[in-house]
């Protein structure tokens, strides 16, 4: 059986910054509260004329350049997102056209865990021999669904995109993936309107039902419970232990969540990747963005073992253990 290995990576953050000081002028909050409770100092917002596919396209272009591949080399594009440009066509199809690809393209929707679910699809396609080269993009413009008068949510989210190119290899790259869902927990994090249950109407929009609703405390407790479990399960499936990890890359949702899971897993703080201070929670983009930061900083080396761990609405969670095989540029 062939393995799936990462041969290229790229990411994109929009230019527009929204700082905690900016938020102080919008809702009753303070830089001090946001920094202490979340670790976030600023986040990026997509420009008014930028949709999720535009973020995905730029990250995809950068990953293709990094891998040194052409449009025709790709056999599949999977985009993980929960802020698609529109209900259909899929964001993957729009991105496919933007990049001049000819391969099949589809979206995977698992909220902030979308990148890990999409990675599973890509890995399975390669391992089964159905595809040789696959692009996986995590992209979200979740701030489009945030109520900027709700201080409980508007401080958290930012926009961005990150992409991996995976290719069939004799050398193991993606070692093990563990996914989970608990649909009974759907109420703690949701966007109630805009779908088939509550289609858009003036009344629903006026009631703000098209915005993110979140029970922050519940999500926090869920995250610190599932991240260690998923990480340990994916490590076990890979024949590895926590002590084998070079980098733990959790979904960037809250610095206090990162600190708590690091402590529970026994991973030293310096092995836990964090860029939340400058990005906020970029949903499906957060994990590939954090890995790309490591890569561009020169902190990733062939043989390094990474655990990529996501969680989000659904509820969903997922962890992937990846052996880095690509040389630093
Ligand atoms: N600025 C100032 N005060 C705020 C505030 C803000 N932005 N948001 C909430 N508060 C207030 C609350 O009203 C509450 O006041 P009260 O004690 O007078 O009622 C107080 O701060 C504490 O609120 P609480 O919700 O208990 O804070 P918290 O420590 O749980 O932090 C979150 C809130 C949202 C930062 C935190 O729960 C969290 O990060 N949860 C996970 C969310 C997440 O990861 N979501 C995405 C998943 S993919």
Short mmCIF file of C-alpha atoms and ligand atoms in Angstrom, two decimals:
data_model
loop_
_atom_site.label_atom_id
_atom_site.label_comp_id
_atom_site.label_asym_id
_atom_site.label_seq_id
_atom_site.Cartn_x
_atom_site.Cartn_y
_atom_site.Cartn_z
CA UNK A 1 0.00 0.00 0.00
CA UNK A 2 1.16 3.50 -0.79
CA UNK A 3 1.31 6.09 1.97
CA UNK A 4 0.23 9.75 1.82
CA UNK A 5 3.03 12.24 2.43
CA UNK A 6 3.01 16.04 2.50
CA UNK A 7 4.96 17.45 -0.46
CA UNK A 8 3.79 21.07 -0.28
CA UNK A 9 2.22 23.58 2.08
CA UNK A 10 0.91 27.13 1.82
CA UNK A 11 -1.32 29.54 3.68
CA UNK A 12 -2.96 32.91 3.35
CA UNK A 13 -4.19 35.55 5.79
CA UNK A 14 -6.12 38.57 4.54
CA UNK A 15 -4.46 41.97 5.05
CA UNK A 16 -7.19 43.65 7.14
CA UNK A 17 -6.38 43.52 10.89
CA UNK A 18 -8.90 43.76 13.71
CA UNK A 19 -7.15 44.37 17.02
CA UNK A 20 -8.49 44.06 20.56
CA UNK A 21 -8.31 47.86 20.73
CA UNK A 22 -10.60 48.04 17.68
CA UNK A 23 -13.05 45.72 19.48
CA UNK A 24 -12.97 47.93 22.57
CA UNK A 25 -14.70 50.54 20.39
CA UNK A 26 -17.35 48.08 19.20
CA UNK A 27 -18.49 46.11 22.30
CA UNK A 28 -18.04 46.36 26.07
CA UNK A 29 -14.74 44.54 26.41
CA UNK A 30 -11.07 45.23 27.01
CA UNK A 31 -7.76 44.18 25.53
CA UNK A 32 -6.86 42.87 28.98
CA UNK A 33 -9.99 40.65 29.22
CA UNK A 34 -9.55 39.21 25.73
CA UNK A 35 -5.81 38.58 26.13
CA UNK A 36 -6.15 36.93 29.53
CA UNK A 37 -9.17 34.79 28.65
CA UNK A 38 -8.15 33.80 25.10
CA UNK A 39 -4.55 34.78 24.27
CA UNK A 40 -5.79 36.63 21.18
CA UNK A 41 -4.49 40.13 20.38
CA UNK A 42 -5.58 40.51 16.78
CA UNK A 43 -7.25 38.64 13.95
CA UNK A 44 -7.62 39.14 10.20
CA UNK A 45 -10.83 39.89 8.33
CA UNK A 46 -11.47 39.03 4.71
CA UNK A 47 -11.96 42.12 2.57
CA UNK A 48 -15.53 42.85 1.58
CA UNK A 49 -14.89 41.46 -1.92
CA UNK A 50 -13.04 38.36 -0.66
CA UNK A 51 -15.02 35.15 -0.23
CA UNK A 52 -13.78 31.93 1.36
CA UNK A 53 -12.78 30.60 -2.09
CA UNK A 54 -10.47 33.61 -2.58
CA UNK A 55 -8.63 32.76 0.64
CA UNK A 56 -8.54 29.08 -0.38
CA UNK A 57 -7.28 29.93 -3.85
CA UNK A 58 -4.31 31.92 -2.55
CA UNK A 59 -3.35 29.25 -0.01
CA UNK A 60 -3.70 26.58 -2.72
CA UNK A 61 -1.57 28.57 -5.17
CA UNK A 62 1.18 28.90 -2.56
CA UNK A 63 1.06 25.18 -1.69
CA UNK A 64 1.28 24.20 -5.37
CA UNK A 65 4.29 26.48 -5.82
CA UNK A 66 5.90 24.99 -2.70
CA UNK A 67 5.33 21.45 -4.02
CA UNK A 68 6.51 22.42 -7.50
CA UNK A 69 3.42 20.95 -9.18
CA UNK A 70 1.21 22.11 -12.04
CA UNK A 71 -2.60 22.22 -12.21
CA UNK A 72 -2.73 19.00 -14.21
CA UNK A 73 -0.79 17.07 -11.57
CA UNK A 74 -3.69 17.16 -9.10
CA UNK A 75 -6.11 14.22 -8.99
CA UNK A 76 -8.42 15.60 -6.30
CA UNK A 77 -9.19 18.79 -4.38
CA UNK A 78 -10.93 18.61 -1.00
CA UNK A 79 -11.83 21.87 0.74
CA UNK A 80 -12.77 21.83 4.42
CA UNK A 81 -14.96 24.81 5.26
CA UNK A 82 -18.09 25.78 7.13
CA UNK A 83 -18.35 29.26 5.63
CA UNK A 84 -18.79 28.34 1.96
CA UNK A 85 -19.13 31.12 -0.62
CA UNK A 86 -22.73 29.97 -1.13
CA UNK A 87 -24.79 26.80 -0.62
CA UNK A 88 -23.78 25.64 -4.08
CA UNK A 89 -21.63 25.46 -6.12
CA UNK A 90 -19.17 24.20 -3.55
CA UNK A 91 -16.25 26.36 -2.49
CA UNK A 92 -14.01 23.58 -3.81
CA UNK A 93 -15.49 23.92 -7.31
CA UNK A 94 -15.02 27.70 -7.27
CA UNK A 95 -11.44 27.25 -6.05
CA UNK A 96 -10.83 24.57 -8.69
CA UNK A 97 -11.85 27.01 -11.43
CA UNK A 98 -9.74 29.83 -9.92
CA UNK A 99 -6.66 27.60 -9.92
CA UNK A 100 -7.30 26.14 -13.39
CA UNK A 101 -7.55 22.59 -12.04
CA UNK A 102 -9.36 19.81 -13.91
CA UNK A 103 -9.64 17.26 -11.08
CA UNK A 104 -12.79 16.45 -9.07
CA UNK A 105 -13.39 18.92 -6.24
CA UNK A 106 -15.74 18.85 -3.27
CA UNK A 107 -16.26 20.37 0.18
CA UNK A 108 -16.15 18.65 3.54
CA UNK A 109 -18.06 20.35 6.32
CA UNK A 110 -17.14 19.53 9.90
CA UNK A 111 -16.90 23.06 11.31
CA UNK A 112 -13.51 23.79 12.88
CA UNK A 113 -12.52 20.11 12.43
CA UNK A 114 -13.08 20.31 8.67
CA UNK A 115 -9.36 20.23 7.80
CA UNK A 116 -8.77 16.96 9.67
CA UNK A 117 -11.87 15.34 8.11
CA UNK A 118 -10.70 16.53 4.66
CA UNK A 119 -7.22 15.18 5.38
CA UNK A 120 -8.79 11.79 6.08
CA UNK A 121 -10.50 11.86 2.66
CA UNK A 122 -7.27 12.78 0.90
CA UNK A 123 -5.28 10.14 2.74
CA UNK A 124 -7.86 7.43 2.02
CA UNK A 125 -7.92 8.36 -1.68
CA UNK A 126 -4.15 8.00 -1.90
CA UNK A 127 -3.87 4.85 0.21
CA UNK A 128 -6.59 3.12 -1.83
CA UNK A 129 -4.79 3.99 -5.07
CA UNK A 130 -7.65 6.16 -6.36
CA UNK A 131 -5.50 9.29 -6.44
CA UNK A 132 -1.78 10.07 -6.53
CA UNK A 133 -1.68 13.79 -5.76
CA UNK A 134 -4.35 15.55 -3.68
CA UNK A 135 -4.73 19.09 -2.40
CA UNK A 136 -6.47 19.61 0.96
CA UNK A 137 -7.43 23.15 1.90
CA UNK A 138 -8.88 24.39 5.17
CA UNK A 139 -10.49 27.79 4.57
CA UNK A 140 -12.98 29.87 6.48
CA UNK A 141 -14.30 33.42 6.57
CA UNK A 142 -16.29 32.79 9.73
CA UNK A 143 -16.30 36.46 10.67
CA UNK A 144 -19.00 36.82 8.00
CA UNK A 145 -21.24 34.81 10.37
CA UNK A 146 -20.30 36.60 13.57
CA UNK A 147 -22.46 39.20 15.29
CA UNK A 148 -20.09 42.08 16.01
CA UNK A 149 -22.35 43.26 18.82
CA UNK A 150 -22.00 39.93 20.69
CA UNK A 151 -18.88 40.17 22.86
CA UNK A 152 -19.07 36.45 23.69
CA UNK A 153 -18.21 35.43 20.12
CA UNK A 154 -16.90 38.39 18.10
CA UNK A 155 -13.59 38.49 19.98
CA UNK A 156 -12.68 34.93 18.98
CA UNK A 157 -12.82 34.48 15.23
CA UNK A 158 -10.62 35.47 12.31
CA UNK A 159 -10.40 34.55 8.61
CA UNK A 160 -7.73 32.61 6.69
CA UNK A 161 -6.79 29.55 4.69
CA UNK A 162 -4.11 26.85 4.70
CA UNK A 163 -3.33 24.05 2.25
CA UNK A 164 -1.40 20.78 2.11
CA UNK A 165 -0.45 18.90 -1.05
CA UNK A 166 -0.29 15.17 -0.38
CA UNK A 167 1.25 12.62 -2.70
CA UNK A 168 1.58 8.82 -2.81
CA UNK A 169 4.87 7.79 -1.29
CA UNK A 170 6.74 4.65 -0.19
CA UNK A 171 7.69 6.55 2.94
CA UNK A 172 4.95 6.88 5.59
CA UNK A 173 3.71 10.48 6.00
CA UNK A 174 0.19 10.46 7.45
CA UNK A 175 0.55 7.70 10.04
CA UNK A 176 -2.84 7.57 11.75
CA UNK A 177 -6.10 9.50 11.94
CA UNK A 178 -8.79 9.36 14.60
CA UNK A 179 -12.13 11.11 13.97
CA UNK A 180 -15.20 11.52 16.15
CA UNK A 181 -18.66 13.08 16.15
CA UNK A 182 -21.38 13.57 18.73
CA UNK A 183 -24.44 15.04 17.07
CA UNK A 184 -26.25 15.23 20.40
CA UNK A 185 -23.98 18.15 21.29
CA UNK A 186 -25.03 20.24 18.29
CA UNK A 187 -26.76 22.94 20.32
CA UNK A 188 -23.67 24.33 22.04
CA UNK A 189 -22.26 25.82 18.84
CA UNK A 190 -24.40 26.58 15.84
CA UNK A 191 -25.62 28.98 13.16
CA UNK A 192 -29.35 28.26 13.30
CA UNK A 193 -30.67 30.02 10.18
CA UNK A 194 -29.73 30.10 6.51
CA UNK A 195 -30.10 26.38 5.87
CA UNK A 196 -33.12 24.20 5.09
CA UNK A 197 -34.37 24.19 8.69
CA UNK A 198 -34.71 27.97 8.93
CA UNK A 199 -34.27 29.51 5.48
CA UNK A 200 -33.37 33.20 5.40
CA UNK A 201 -36.27 35.58 6.05
CA UNK A 202 -36.25 39.22 7.10
CA UNK A 203 -37.56 38.24 10.56
CA UNK A 204 -34.86 35.62 11.11
CA UNK A 205 -32.13 37.97 9.99
CA UNK A 206 -33.52 40.71 12.27
CA UNK A 207 -33.44 38.20 15.14
CA UNK A 208 -29.77 37.47 14.35
CA UNK A 209 -30.38 33.77 13.75
CA UNK A 210 -27.85 33.75 10.90
CA UNK A 211 -25.03 34.43 13.39
CA UNK A 212 -22.83 32.05 15.41
CA UNK A 213 -24.44 31.07 18.72
CA UNK A 214 -22.16 29.52 21.30
CA UNK A 215 -22.19 28.30 24.88
CA UNK A 216 -18.52 29.17 25.40
CA UNK A 217 -18.06 27.32 28.67
CA UNK A 218 -19.54 24.09 27.31
CA UNK A 219 -17.32 24.25 24.25
CA UNK A 220 -14.30 24.86 26.47
CA UNK A 221 -15.03 21.78 28.61
CA UNK A 222 -15.65 19.65 25.51
CA UNK A 223 -12.36 20.78 23.92
CA UNK A 224 -10.14 20.01 26.90
CA UNK A 225 -11.79 16.58 27.18
CA UNK A 226 -11.61 15.46 23.53
CA UNK A 227 -8.24 16.88 22.43
CA UNK A 228 -6.15 14.67 24.74
CA UNK A 229 -8.32 11.60 23.99
CA UNK A 230 -8.17 12.08 20.22
CA UNK A 231 -4.43 12.75 20.31
CA UNK A 232 -3.74 9.62 22.33
CA UNK A 233 -5.97 7.51 20.07
CA UNK A 234 -4.28 8.76 16.88
CA UNK A 235 -0.85 8.19 18.44
CA UNK A 236 -1.84 4.63 19.42
CA UNK A 237 -3.11 3.98 15.87
CA UNK A 238 0.30 5.17 14.64
CA UNK A 239 2.26 2.96 17.06
CA UNK A 240 3.57 6.03 18.87
CA UNK A 241 3.48 7.72 22.26
CA UNK A 242 3.22 11.34 23.41
CA UNK A 243 6.99 11.29 24.01
CA UNK A 244 7.55 10.71 20.26
CA UNK A 245 5.89 14.03 19.36
CA UNK A 246 8.03 16.82 17.99
CA UNK A 247 5.04 19.18 17.71
CA UNK A 248 1.50 19.21 19.04
CA UNK A 249 -0.61 21.40 16.73
CA UNK A 250 -4.05 21.90 18.31
CA UNK A 251 -6.84 23.88 16.70
CA UNK A 252 -6.18 27.51 17.67
CA UNK A 253 -9.36 28.34 19.59
CA UNK A 254 -8.17 29.66 22.94
CA UNK A 255 -4.68 29.78 24.49
CA UNK A 256 -6.11 28.50 27.78
CA UNK A 257 -7.41 25.41 25.94
CA UNK A 258 -3.93 24.89 24.47
CA UNK A 259 -2.30 25.21 27.89
CA UNK A 260 -4.78 22.84 29.54
CA UNK A 261 -4.46 20.09 26.92
CA UNK A 262 -0.67 20.37 26.90
CA UNK A 263 -0.67 19.85 30.65
CA UNK A 264 -3.14 16.94 30.49
CA UNK A 265 -1.10 15.23 27.76
CA UNK A 266 2.25 15.96 29.40
CA UNK A 267 3.57 17.84 26.34
CA UNK A 268 6.04 20.61 27.26
CA UNK A 269 4.79 24.10 26.34
CA UNK A 270 7.64 24.64 23.87
CA UNK A 271 6.36 21.69 21.81
CA UNK A 272 2.84 23.14 21.53
CA UNK A 273 2.38 25.27 18.42
CA UNK A 274 0.49 28.51 18.97
CA UNK A 275 -0.12 31.44 16.63
CA UNK A 276 -3.53 32.36 18.05
CA UNK A 277 -2.23 35.71 19.31
CA UNK A 278 -2.12 37.02 15.72
CA UNK A 279 -4.83 34.97 14.01
CA UNK A 280 -7.68 34.29 16.44
CA UNK A 281 -9.75 31.20 15.69
CA UNK A 282 -9.62 30.73 11.92
CA UNK A 283 -11.73 27.56 12.06
CA UNK A 284 -10.75 25.03 9.36
CA UNK A 285 -7.69 27.10 8.45
CA UNK A 286 -6.11 27.15 11.89
CA UNK A 287 -4.17 23.86 11.78
CA UNK A 288 -2.59 24.22 8.31
CA UNK A 289 -1.85 27.90 9.11
CA UNK A 290 -0.02 26.87 12.28
CA UNK A 291 1.93 24.13 10.46
CA UNK A 292 2.87 26.59 7.70
CA UNK A 293 4.16 28.99 10.36
CA UNK A 294 6.43 26.23 11.68
CA UNK A 295 7.56 25.42 8.15
CA UNK A 296 8.35 29.00 7.15
CA UNK A 297 10.14 29.60 10.48
CA UNK A 298 12.45 26.69 9.66
CA UNK A 299 11.17 24.74 12.67
CA UNK A 300 10.05 21.64 10.74
CA UNK A 301 12.55 18.99 9.72
CA UNK A 302 12.28 15.62 7.99
CA UNK A 303 11.48 12.96 10.59
CA UNK A 304 9.57 15.34 12.89
CA UNK A 305 6.32 13.87 14.20
CA UNK A 306 3.29 16.15 14.43
CA UNK A 307 -0.10 15.58 16.02
CA UNK A 308 -2.71 17.81 14.35
CA UNK A 309 -5.81 17.98 16.54
CA UNK A 310 -9.09 19.72 15.79
CA UNK A 311 -12.48 20.11 17.45
CA UNK A 312 -15.60 22.07 16.69
CA UNK A 313 -19.30 22.27 16.10
CA UNK A 314 -21.23 19.11 15.38
CA UNK A 315 -19.81 18.25 17.78
CA UNK A 316 -16.78 16.95 15.91
CA UNK A 317 -13.15 16.21 16.72
CA UNK A 318 -10.20 14.63 14.97
CA UNK A 319 -6.48 14.02 15.28
CA UNK A 320 -3.90 13.10 12.65
CA UNK A 321 -0.34 11.98 13.35
CA UNK A 322 1.98 13.02 10.52
CA UNK A 323 5.65 12.29 9.99
CA UNK A 324 7.15 15.27 8.20
CA UNK A 325 9.05 14.09 5.11
CA UNK A 326 9.59 17.32 3.21
CA UNK A 327 12.92 19.14 3.24
CA UNK A 328 12.85 22.74 4.42
CA UNK A 329 13.24 25.06 1.40
N1 LIG B 1 -15.29 41.07 27.33
C1 LIG B 1 -15.54 41.28 28.63
N2 LIG B 1 -16.32 40.46 29.37
C2 LIG B 1 -16.85 39.40 28.74
C3 LIG B 1 -16.63 39.13 27.39
C4 LIG B 1 -15.82 40.03 26.67
N3 LIG B 1 -15.54 39.85 25.36
N4 LIG B 1 -17.29 37.99 27.06
C5 LIG B 1 -17.90 37.56 28.18
N5 LIG B 1 -17.65 38.42 29.19
C6 LIG B 1 -18.11 38.33 30.59
C7 LIG B 1 -19.36 37.50 30.74
O1 LIG B 1 -20.50 38.26 30.50
C8 LIG B 1 -19.25 37.05 32.17
O2 LIG B 1 -19.68 38.10 33.01
P1 LIG B 1 -20.49 37.79 34.35
O3 LIG B 1 -19.55 37.00 35.21
O4 LIG B 1 -20.81 39.15 34.86
O5 LIG B 1 -21.70 37.01 33.92
C9 LIG B 1 -17.74 36.88 32.38
O6 LIG B 1 -17.11 37.66 31.34
C10 LIG B 1 -17.29 35.45 32.28
O7 LIG B 1 -17.86 34.86 31.12
P2 LIG B 1 -17.56 33.40 30.71
O8 LIG B 1 -18.34 33.07 29.46
O9 LIG B 1 -17.71 32.48 31.89
O10 LIG B 1 -16.00 33.51 30.35
P3 LIG B 1 -14.99 32.37 30.00
O11 LIG B 1 -13.83 32.46 30.89
O12 LIG B 1 -15.66 31.03 29.81
O13 LIG B 1 -14.49 32.84 28.56
C11 LIG B 1 -14.74 32.26 26.25
C12 LIG B 1 -15.39 32.91 27.47
C13 LIG B 1 -15.73 32.34 25.11
C14 LIG B 1 -13.48 33.05 25.92
C15 LIG B 1 -14.38 30.79 26.60
O14 LIG B 1 -15.49 30.14 27.20
C16 LIG B 1 -13.96 30.01 25.41
O15 LIG B 1 -12.98 30.32 24.75
N6 LIG B 1 -14.67 28.90 25.11
C17 LIG B 1 -14.36 28.08 23.96
C18 LIG B 1 -14.92 28.72 22.74
C19 LIG B 1 -14.41 28.09 21.48
O16 LIG B 1 -13.32 27.59 21.43
N7 LIG B 1 -15.21 28.17 20.43
C20 LIG B 1 -14.88 27.72 19.13
C21 LIG B 1 -14.78 26.25 19.05
S1 LIG B 1 -14.26 25.70 17.52
#
